[in-house]
Structures are given as C-alpha cells and as structure tokens.
mmCIF file with all atom_site columns, C-alpha atoms in Angstrom:
data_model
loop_
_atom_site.group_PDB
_atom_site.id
_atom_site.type_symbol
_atom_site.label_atom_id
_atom_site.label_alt_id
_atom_site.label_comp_id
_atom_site.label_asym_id
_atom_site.label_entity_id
_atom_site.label_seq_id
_atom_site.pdbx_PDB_ins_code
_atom_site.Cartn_x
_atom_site.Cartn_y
_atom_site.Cartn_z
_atom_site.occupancy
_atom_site.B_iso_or_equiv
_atom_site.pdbx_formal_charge
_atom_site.auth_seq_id
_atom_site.auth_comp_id
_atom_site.auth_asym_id
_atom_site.auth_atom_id
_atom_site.pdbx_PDB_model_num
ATOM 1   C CA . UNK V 1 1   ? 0.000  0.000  0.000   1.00 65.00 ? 1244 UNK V CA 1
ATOM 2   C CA . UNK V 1 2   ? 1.024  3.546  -0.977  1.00 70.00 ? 1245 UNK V CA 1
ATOM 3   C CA . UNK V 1 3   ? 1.996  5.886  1.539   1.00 72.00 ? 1246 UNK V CA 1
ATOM 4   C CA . UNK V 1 4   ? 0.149  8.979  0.993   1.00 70.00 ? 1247 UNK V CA 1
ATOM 5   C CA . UNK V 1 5   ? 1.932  12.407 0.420   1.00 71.00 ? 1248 UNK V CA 1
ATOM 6   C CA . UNK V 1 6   ? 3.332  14.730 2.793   1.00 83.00 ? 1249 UNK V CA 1
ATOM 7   C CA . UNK V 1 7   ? 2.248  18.587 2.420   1.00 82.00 ? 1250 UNK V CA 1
ATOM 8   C CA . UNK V 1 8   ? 6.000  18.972 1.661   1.00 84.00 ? 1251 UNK V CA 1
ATOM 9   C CA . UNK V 1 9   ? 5.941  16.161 -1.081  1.00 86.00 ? 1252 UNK V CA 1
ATOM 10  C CA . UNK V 1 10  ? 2.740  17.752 -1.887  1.00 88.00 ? 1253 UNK V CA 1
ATOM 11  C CA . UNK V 1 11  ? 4.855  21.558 -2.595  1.00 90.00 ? 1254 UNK V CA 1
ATOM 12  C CA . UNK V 1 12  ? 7.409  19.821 -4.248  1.00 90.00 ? 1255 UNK V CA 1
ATOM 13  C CA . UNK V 1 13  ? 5.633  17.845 -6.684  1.00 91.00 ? 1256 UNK V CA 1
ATOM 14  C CA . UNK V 1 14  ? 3.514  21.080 -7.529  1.00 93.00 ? 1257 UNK V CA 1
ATOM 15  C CA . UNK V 1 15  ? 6.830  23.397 -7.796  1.00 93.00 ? 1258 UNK V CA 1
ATOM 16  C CA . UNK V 1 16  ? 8.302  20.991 -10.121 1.00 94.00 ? 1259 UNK V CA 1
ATOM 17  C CA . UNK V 1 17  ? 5.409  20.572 -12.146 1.00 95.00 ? 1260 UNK V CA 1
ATOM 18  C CA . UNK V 1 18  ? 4.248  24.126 -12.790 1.00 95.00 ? 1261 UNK V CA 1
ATOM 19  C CA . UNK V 1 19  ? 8.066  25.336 -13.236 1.00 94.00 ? 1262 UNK V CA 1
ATOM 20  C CA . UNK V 1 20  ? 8.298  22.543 -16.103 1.00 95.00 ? 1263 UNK V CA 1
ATOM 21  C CA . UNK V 1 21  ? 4.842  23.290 -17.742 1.00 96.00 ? 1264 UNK V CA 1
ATOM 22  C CA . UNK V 1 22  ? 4.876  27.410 -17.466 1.00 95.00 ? 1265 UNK V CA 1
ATOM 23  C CA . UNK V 1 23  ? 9.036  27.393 -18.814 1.00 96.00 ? 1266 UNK V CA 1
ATOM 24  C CA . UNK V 1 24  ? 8.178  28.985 -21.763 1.00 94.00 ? 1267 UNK V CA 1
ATOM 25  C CA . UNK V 1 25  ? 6.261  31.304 -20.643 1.00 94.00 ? 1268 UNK V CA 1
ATOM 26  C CA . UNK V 1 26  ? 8.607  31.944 -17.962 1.00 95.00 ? 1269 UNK V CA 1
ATOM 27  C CA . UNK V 1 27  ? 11.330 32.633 -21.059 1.00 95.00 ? 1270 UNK V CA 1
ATOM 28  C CA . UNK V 1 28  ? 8.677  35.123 -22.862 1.00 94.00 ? 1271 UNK V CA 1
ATOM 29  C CA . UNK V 1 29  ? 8.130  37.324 -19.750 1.00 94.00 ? 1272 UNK V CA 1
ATOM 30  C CA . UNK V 1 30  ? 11.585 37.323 -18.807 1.00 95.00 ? 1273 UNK V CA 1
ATOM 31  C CA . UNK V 1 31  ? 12.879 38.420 -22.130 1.00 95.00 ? 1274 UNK V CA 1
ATOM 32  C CA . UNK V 1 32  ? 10.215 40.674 -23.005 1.00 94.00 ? 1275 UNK V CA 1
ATOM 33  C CA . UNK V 1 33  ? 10.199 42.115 -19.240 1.00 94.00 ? 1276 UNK V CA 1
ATOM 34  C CA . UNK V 1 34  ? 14.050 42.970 -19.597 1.00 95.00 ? 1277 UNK V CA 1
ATOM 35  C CA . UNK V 1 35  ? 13.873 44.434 -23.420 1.00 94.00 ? 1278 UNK V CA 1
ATOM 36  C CA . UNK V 1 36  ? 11.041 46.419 -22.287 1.00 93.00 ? 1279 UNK V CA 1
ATOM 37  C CA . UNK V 1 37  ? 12.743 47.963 -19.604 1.00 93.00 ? 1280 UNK V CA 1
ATOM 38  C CA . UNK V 1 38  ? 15.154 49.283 -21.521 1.00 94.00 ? 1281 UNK V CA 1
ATOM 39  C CA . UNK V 1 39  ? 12.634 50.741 -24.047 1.00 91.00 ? 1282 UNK V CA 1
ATOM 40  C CA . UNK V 1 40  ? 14.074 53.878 -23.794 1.00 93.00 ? 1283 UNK V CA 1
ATOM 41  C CA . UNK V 1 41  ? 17.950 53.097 -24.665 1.00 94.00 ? 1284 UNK V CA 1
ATOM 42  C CA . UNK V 1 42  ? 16.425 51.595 -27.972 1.00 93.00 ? 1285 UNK V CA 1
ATOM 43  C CA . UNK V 1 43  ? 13.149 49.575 -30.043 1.00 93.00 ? 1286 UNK V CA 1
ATOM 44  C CA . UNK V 1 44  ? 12.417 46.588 -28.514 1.00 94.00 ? 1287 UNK V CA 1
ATOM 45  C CA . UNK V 1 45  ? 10.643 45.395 -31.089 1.00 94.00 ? 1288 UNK V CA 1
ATOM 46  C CA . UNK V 1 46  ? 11.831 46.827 -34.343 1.00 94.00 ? 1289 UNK V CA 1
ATOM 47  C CA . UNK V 1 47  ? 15.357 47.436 -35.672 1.00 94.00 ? 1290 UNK V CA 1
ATOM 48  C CA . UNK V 1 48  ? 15.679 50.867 -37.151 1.00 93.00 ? 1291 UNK V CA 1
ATOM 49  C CA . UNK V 1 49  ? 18.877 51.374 -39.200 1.00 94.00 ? 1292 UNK V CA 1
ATOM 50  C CA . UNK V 1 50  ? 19.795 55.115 -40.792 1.00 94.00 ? 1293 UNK V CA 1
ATOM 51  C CA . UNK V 1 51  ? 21.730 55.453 -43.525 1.00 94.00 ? 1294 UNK V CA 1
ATOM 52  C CA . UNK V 1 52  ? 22.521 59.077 -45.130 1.00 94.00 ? 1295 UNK V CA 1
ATOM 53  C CA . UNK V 1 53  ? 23.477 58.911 -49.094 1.00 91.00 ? 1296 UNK V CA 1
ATOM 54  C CA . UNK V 1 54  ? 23.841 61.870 -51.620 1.00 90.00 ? 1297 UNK V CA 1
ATOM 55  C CA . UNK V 1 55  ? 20.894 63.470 -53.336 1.00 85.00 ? 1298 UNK V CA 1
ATOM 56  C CA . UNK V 1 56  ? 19.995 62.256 -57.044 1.00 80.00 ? 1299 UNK V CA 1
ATOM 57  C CA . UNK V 1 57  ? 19.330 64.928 -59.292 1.00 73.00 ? 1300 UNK V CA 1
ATOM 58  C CA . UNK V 1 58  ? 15.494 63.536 -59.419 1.00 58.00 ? 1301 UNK V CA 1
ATOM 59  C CA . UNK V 1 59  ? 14.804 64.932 -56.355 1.00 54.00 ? 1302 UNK V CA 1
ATOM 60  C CA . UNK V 1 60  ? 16.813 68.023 -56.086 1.00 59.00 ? 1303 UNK V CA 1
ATOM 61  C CA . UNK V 1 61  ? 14.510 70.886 -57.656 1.00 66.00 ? 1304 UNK V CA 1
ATOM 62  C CA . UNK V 1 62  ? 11.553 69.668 -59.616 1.00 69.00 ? 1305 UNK V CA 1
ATOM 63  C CA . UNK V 1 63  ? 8.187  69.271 -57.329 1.00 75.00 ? 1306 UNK V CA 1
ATOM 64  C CA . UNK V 1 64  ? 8.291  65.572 -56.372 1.00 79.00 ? 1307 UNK V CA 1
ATOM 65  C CA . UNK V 1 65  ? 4.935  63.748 -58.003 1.00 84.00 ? 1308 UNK V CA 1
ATOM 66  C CA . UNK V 1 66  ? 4.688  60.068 -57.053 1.00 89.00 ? 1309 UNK V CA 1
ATOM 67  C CA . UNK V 1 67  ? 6.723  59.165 -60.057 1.00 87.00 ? 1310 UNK V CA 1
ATOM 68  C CA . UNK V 1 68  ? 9.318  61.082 -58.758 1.00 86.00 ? 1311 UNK V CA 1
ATOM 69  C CA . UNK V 1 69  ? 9.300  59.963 -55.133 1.00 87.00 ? 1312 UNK V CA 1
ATOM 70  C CA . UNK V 1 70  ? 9.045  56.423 -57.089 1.00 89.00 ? 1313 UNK V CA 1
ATOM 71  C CA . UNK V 1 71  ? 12.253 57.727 -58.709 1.00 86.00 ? 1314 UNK V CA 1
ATOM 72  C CA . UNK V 1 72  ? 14.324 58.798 -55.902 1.00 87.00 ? 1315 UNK V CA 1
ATOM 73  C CA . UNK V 1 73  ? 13.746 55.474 -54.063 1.00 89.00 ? 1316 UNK V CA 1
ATOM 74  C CA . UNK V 1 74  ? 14.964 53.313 -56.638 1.00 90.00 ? 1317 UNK V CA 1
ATOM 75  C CA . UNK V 1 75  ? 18.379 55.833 -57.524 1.00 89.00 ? 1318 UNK V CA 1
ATOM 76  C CA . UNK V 1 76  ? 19.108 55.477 -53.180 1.00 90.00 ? 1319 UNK V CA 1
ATOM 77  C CA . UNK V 1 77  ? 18.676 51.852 -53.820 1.00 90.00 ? 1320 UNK V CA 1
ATOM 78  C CA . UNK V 1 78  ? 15.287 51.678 -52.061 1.00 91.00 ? 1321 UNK V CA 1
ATOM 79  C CA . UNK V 1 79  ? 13.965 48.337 -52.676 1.00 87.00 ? 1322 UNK V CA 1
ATOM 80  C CA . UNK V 1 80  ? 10.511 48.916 -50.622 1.00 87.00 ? 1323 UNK V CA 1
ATOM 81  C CA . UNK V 1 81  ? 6.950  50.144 -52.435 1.00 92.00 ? 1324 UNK V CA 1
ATOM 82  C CA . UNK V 1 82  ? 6.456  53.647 -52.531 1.00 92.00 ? 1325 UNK V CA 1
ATOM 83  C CA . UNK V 1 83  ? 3.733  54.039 -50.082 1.00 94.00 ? 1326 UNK V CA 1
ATOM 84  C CA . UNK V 1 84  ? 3.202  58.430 -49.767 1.00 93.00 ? 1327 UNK V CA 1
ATOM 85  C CA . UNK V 1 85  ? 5.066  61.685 -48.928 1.00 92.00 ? 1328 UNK V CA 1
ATOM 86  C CA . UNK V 1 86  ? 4.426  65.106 -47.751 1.00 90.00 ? 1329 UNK V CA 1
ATOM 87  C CA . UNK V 1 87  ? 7.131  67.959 -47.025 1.00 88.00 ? 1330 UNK V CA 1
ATOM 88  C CA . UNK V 1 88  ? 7.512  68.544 -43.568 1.00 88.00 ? 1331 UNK V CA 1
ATOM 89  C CA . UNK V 1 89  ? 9.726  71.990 -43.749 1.00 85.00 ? 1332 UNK V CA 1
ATOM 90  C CA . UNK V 1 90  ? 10.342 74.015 -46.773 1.00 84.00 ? 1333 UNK V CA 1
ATOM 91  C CA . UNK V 1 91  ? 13.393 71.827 -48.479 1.00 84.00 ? 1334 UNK V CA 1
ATOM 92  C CA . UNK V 1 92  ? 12.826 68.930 -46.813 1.00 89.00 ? 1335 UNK V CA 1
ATOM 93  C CA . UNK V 1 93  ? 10.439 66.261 -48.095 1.00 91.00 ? 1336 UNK V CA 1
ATOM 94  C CA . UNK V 1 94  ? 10.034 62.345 -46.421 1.00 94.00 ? 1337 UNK V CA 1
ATOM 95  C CA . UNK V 1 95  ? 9.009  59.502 -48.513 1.00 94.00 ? 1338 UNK V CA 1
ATOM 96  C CA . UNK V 1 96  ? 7.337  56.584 -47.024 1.00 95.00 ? 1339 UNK V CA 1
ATOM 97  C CA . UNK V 1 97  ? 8.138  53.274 -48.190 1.00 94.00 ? 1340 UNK V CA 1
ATOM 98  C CA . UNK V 1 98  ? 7.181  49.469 -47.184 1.00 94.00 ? 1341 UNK V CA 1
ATOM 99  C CA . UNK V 1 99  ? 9.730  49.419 -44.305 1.00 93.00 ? 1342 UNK V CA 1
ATOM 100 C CA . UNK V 1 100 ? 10.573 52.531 -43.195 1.00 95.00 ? 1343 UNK V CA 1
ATOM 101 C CA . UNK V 1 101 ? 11.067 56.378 -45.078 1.00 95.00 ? 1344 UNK V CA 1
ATOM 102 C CA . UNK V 1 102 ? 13.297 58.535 -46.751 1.00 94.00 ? 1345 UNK V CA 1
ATOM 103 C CA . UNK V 1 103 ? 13.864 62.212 -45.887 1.00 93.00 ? 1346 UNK V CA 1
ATOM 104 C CA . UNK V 1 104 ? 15.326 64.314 -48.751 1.00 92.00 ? 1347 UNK V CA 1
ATOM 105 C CA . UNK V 1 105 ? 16.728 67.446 -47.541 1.00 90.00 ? 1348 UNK V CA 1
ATOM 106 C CA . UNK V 1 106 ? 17.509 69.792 -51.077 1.00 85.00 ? 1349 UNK V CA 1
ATOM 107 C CA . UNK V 1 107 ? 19.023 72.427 -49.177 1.00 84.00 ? 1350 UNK V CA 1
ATOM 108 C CA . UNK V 1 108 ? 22.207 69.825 -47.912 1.00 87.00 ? 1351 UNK V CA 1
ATOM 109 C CA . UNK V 1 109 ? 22.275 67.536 -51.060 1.00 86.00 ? 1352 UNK V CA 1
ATOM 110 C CA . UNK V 1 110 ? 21.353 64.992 -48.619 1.00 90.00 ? 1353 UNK V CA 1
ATOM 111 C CA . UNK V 1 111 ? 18.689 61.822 -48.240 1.00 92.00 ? 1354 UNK V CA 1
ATOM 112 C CA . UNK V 1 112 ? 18.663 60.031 -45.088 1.00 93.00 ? 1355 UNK V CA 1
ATOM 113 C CA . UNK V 1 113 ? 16.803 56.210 -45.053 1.00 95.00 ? 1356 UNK V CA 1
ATOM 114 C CA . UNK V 1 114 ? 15.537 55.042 -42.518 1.00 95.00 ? 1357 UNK V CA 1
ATOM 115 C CA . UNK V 1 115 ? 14.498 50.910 -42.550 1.00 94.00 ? 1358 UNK V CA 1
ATOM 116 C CA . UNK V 1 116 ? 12.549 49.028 -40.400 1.00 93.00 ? 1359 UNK V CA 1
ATOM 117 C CA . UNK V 1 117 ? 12.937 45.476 -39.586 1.00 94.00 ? 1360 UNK V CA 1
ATOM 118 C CA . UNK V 1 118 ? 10.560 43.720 -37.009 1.00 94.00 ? 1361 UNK V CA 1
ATOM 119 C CA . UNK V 1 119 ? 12.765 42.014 -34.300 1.00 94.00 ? 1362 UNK V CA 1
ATOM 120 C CA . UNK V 1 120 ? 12.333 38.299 -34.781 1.00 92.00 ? 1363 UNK V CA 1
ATOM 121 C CA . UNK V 1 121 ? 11.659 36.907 -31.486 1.00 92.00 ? 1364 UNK V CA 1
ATOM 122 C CA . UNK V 1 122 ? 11.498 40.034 -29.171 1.00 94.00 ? 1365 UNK V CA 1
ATOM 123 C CA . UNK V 1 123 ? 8.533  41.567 -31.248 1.00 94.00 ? 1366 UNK V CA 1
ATOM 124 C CA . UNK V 1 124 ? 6.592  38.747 -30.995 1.00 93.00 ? 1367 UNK V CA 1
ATOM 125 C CA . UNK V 1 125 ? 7.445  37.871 -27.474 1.00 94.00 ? 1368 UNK V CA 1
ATOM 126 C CA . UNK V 1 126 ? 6.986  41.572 -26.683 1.00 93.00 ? 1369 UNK V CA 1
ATOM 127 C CA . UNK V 1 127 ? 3.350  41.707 -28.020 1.00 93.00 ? 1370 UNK V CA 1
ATOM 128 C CA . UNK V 1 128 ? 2.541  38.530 -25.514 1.00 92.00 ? 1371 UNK V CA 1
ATOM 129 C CA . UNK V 1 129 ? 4.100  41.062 -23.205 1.00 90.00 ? 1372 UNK V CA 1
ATOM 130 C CA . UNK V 1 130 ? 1.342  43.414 -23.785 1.00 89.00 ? 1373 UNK V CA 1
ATOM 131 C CA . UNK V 1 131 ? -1.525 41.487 -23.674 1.00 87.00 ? 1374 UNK V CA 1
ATOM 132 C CA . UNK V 1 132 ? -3.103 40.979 -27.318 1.00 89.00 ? 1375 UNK V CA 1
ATOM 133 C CA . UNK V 1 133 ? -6.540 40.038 -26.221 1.00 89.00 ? 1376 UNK V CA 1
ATOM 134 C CA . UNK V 1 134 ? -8.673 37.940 -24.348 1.00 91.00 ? 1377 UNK V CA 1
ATOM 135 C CA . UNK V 1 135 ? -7.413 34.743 -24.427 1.00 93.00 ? 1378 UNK V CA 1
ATOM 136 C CA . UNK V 1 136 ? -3.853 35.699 -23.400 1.00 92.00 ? 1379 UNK V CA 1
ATOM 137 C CA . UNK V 1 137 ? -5.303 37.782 -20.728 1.00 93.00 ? 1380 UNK V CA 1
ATOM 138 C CA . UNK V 1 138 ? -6.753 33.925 -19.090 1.00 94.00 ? 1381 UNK V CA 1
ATOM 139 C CA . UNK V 1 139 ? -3.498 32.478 -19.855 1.00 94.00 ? 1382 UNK V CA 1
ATOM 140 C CA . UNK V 1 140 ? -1.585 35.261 -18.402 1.00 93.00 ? 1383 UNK V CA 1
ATOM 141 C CA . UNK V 1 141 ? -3.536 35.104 -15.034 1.00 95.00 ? 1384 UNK V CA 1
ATOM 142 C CA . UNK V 1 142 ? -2.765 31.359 -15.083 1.00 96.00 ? 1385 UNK V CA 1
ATOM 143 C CA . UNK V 1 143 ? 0.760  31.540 -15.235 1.00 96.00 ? 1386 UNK V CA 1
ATOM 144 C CA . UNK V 1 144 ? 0.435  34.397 -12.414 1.00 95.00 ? 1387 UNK V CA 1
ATOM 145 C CA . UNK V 1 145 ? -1.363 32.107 -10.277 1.00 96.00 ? 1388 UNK V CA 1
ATOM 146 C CA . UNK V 1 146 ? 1.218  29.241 -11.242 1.00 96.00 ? 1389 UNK V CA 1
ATOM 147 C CA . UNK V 1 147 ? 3.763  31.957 -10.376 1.00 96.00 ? 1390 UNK V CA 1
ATOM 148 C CA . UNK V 1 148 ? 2.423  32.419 -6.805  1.00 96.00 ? 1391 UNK V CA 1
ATOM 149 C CA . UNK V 1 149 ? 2.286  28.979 -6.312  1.00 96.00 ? 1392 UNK V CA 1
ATOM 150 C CA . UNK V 1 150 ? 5.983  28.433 -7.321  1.00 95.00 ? 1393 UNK V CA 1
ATOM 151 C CA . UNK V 1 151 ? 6.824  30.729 -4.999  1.00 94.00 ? 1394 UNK V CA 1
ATOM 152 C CA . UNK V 1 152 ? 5.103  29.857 -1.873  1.00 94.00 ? 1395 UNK V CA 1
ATOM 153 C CA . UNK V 1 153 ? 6.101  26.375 -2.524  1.00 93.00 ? 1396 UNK V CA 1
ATOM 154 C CA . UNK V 1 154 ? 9.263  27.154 -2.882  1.00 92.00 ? 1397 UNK V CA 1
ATOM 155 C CA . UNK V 1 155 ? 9.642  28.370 0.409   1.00 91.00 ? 1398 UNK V CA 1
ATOM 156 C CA . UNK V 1 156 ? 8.898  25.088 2.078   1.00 88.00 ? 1399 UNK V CA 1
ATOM 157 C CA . UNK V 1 157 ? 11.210 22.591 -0.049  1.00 88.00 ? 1400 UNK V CA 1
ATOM 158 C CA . UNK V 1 158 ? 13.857 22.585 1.829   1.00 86.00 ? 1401 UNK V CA 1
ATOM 159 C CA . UNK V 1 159 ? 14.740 21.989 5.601   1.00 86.00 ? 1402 UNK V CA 1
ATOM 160 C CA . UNK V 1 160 ? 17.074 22.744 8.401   1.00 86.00 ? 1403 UNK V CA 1
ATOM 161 C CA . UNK V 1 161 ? 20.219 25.123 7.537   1.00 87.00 ? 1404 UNK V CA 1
ATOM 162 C CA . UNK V 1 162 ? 19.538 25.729 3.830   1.00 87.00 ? 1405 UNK V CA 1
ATOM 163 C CA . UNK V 1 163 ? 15.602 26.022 4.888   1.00 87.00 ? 1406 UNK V CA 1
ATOM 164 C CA . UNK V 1 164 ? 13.150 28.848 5.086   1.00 87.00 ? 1407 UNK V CA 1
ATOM 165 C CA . UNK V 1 165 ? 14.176 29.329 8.847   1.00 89.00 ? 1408 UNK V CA 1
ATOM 166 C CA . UNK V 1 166 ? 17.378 29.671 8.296   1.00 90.00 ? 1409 UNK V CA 1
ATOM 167 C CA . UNK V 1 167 ? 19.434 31.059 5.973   1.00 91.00 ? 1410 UNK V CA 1
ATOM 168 C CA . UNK V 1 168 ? 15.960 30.570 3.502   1.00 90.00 ? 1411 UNK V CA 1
ATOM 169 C CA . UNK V 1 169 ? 14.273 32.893 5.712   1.00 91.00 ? 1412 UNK V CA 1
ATOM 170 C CA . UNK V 1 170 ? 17.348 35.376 5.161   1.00 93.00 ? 1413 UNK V CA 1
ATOM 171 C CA . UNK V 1 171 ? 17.169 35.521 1.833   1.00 93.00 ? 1414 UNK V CA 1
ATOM 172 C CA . UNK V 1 172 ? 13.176 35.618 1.554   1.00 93.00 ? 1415 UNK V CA 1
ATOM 173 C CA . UNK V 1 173 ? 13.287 38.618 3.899   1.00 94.00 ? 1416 UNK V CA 1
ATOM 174 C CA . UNK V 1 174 ? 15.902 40.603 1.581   1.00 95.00 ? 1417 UNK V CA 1
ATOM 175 C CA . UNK V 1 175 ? 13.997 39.933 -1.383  1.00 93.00 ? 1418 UNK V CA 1
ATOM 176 C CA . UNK V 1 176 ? 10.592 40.949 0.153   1.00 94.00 ? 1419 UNK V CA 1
ATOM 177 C CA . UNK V 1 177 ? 13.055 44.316 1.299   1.00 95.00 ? 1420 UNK V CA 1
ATOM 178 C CA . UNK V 1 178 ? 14.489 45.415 -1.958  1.00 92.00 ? 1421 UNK V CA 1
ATOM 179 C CA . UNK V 1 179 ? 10.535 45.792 -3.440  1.00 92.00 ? 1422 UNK V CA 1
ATOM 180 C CA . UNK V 1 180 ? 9.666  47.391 -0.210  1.00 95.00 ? 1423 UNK V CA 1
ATOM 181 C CA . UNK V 1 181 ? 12.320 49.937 -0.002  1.00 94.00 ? 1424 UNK V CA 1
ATOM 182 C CA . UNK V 1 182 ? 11.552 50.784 -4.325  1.00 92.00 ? 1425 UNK V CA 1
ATOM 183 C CA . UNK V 1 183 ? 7.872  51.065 -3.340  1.00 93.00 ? 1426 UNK V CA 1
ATOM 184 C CA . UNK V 1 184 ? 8.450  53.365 -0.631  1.00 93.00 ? 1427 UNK V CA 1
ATOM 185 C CA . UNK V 1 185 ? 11.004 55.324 -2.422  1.00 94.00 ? 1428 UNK V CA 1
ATOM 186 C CA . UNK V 1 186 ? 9.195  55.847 -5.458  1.00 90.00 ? 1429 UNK V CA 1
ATOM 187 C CA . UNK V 1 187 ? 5.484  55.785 -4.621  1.00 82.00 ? 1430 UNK V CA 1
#
C-alpha cells in the first residue's frame, strides 16, 4: 500500500510541475520584461537602421509627383513600395516606403533612409508582453497564479540550515526588502 503524500511532497511535486509546464512562458516574460525595460535606450521590437546617401538629381529641384518619389527610391537603392510623402519643412520632403522612409533634404544635397525590420523573437514575445486580447489575458492570469504557487512552494522545499528558517528565511526577507524599499522610495 502507498503511503500517501506529505504537504512537503505535496509543494514539491507542484513546484516541479508548474516550473516545467509554465518554462516557456517563464522565457517570454523574462525576455520581453528585460527588453522592455530598456525601451528607452532603444526599439524593442523593431530594428531601425539610418543610412545618409547623396541626393539624385530627381529629387533636387523639380516638385516631387509620385513618379518622382518612385524615382528617388529606386536611384538610393530603395527596394521597398512607394507608399506616400508630404514635405515637412520648406526643403525637406520624407518619402514613405514598405519598411521605413526617406527624408530628402535639397538644401544639404542629402537623403537620409531610414528601414525598419521587425525584431524576430522580441517583437513577438513583446506583443505577448502586452496582452493581445482575451485569451492571453486567461493564460496570463494562469501563469500568475502558477507563479504564486511556485513561490510559496518554494519556500517550504527545503529543511534545516539551507531552509526557510534559516538562511531561507534570510534571503526571503531581503527579497521581500528590496521591493519594499523601491515602493516606498518611489510611490
């Protein structure tokens, strides 16, 4: 006859579990969480890359039509559909294109492109990030509640020195301090 499970078996089996089945969801927070952090030292989810080139004569002092614009693109090497333009600043005028734009400024002989590339995994994983409907809004709240669960379970795996009364109980209280301290600091 089996012996039946003790609560700790009980946490353990349940920490193991959840940590294997919510990994990779684990991985998309986490690397979404730390790219989005950063969103203001750069795109998370697109690649912008700027390239300034001399001005073709198409573009340098006859009104740009679409055929023009069209024109331009292709002498800069622009590989992208024309898509619209409008001049921002006397001089200046921006061409849109599929994947990014091209600025043309007369006055410094100059055309600046600008393309952009979707990130491969980090867009994707970023749009989880941000919730894109419904259905990941249920899934998220699972994986929170799987979270918690990790957690708390976590806290009673192991015993005696290494346990949470211990040197476990240490370490819980400085990570439950660091929050603390931010949330008084900033809030």
């Amino acid at each position: 006859m089996r012996k039946p499970l003790h609560w700790r078996g009980v946490a353990r089996v349940l920490h193991r579990d959840l940590g294997y089945l919510f990994f990779g969801a684990t991985v998309v927070y986490s690397m979404s969480g730390i790219a989005i952090n950063h969103r203001n030292d750069w795109n998370p989810s697109y690649s912008i890359a700027r390239q300034e080139r001399p001005l073709p004569s198409a573009g340098t002092n006859q009104p740009l039509t679409r055929a023009n614009a069209t024109n331009v693109l292709a002498q800069v090497g622009v590989a992208g559909k024309y898509q619209n333009h409008y001049s921002p600043a006397a001089g200046q005028v921006r061409i849109f294109f599929e994947g990014g734009n091209a600025t043309l400024d007369r006055a410094a002989g100059t055309v600046i492109v600008e393309s952009v590339a979707r990130r491969p995994l980090l867009h994707t994983f970023n749009k989880l990030h941000y919730n894109p409907g419904r259905w990941w809004t249920w899934f998220a709240d699972i994986f929170s509640g799987a979270l918690l669960v990790v957690a708390l379970t976590g806290l009673f795996l192991l015993r005696g020195h290494h346990g949470i009364t211990r040197r476990g109980g240490v370490l819980v209280a400085i990570g439950i301090l660091g929050p603390a301290v931010l949330v008084y600091l900033y809030l």
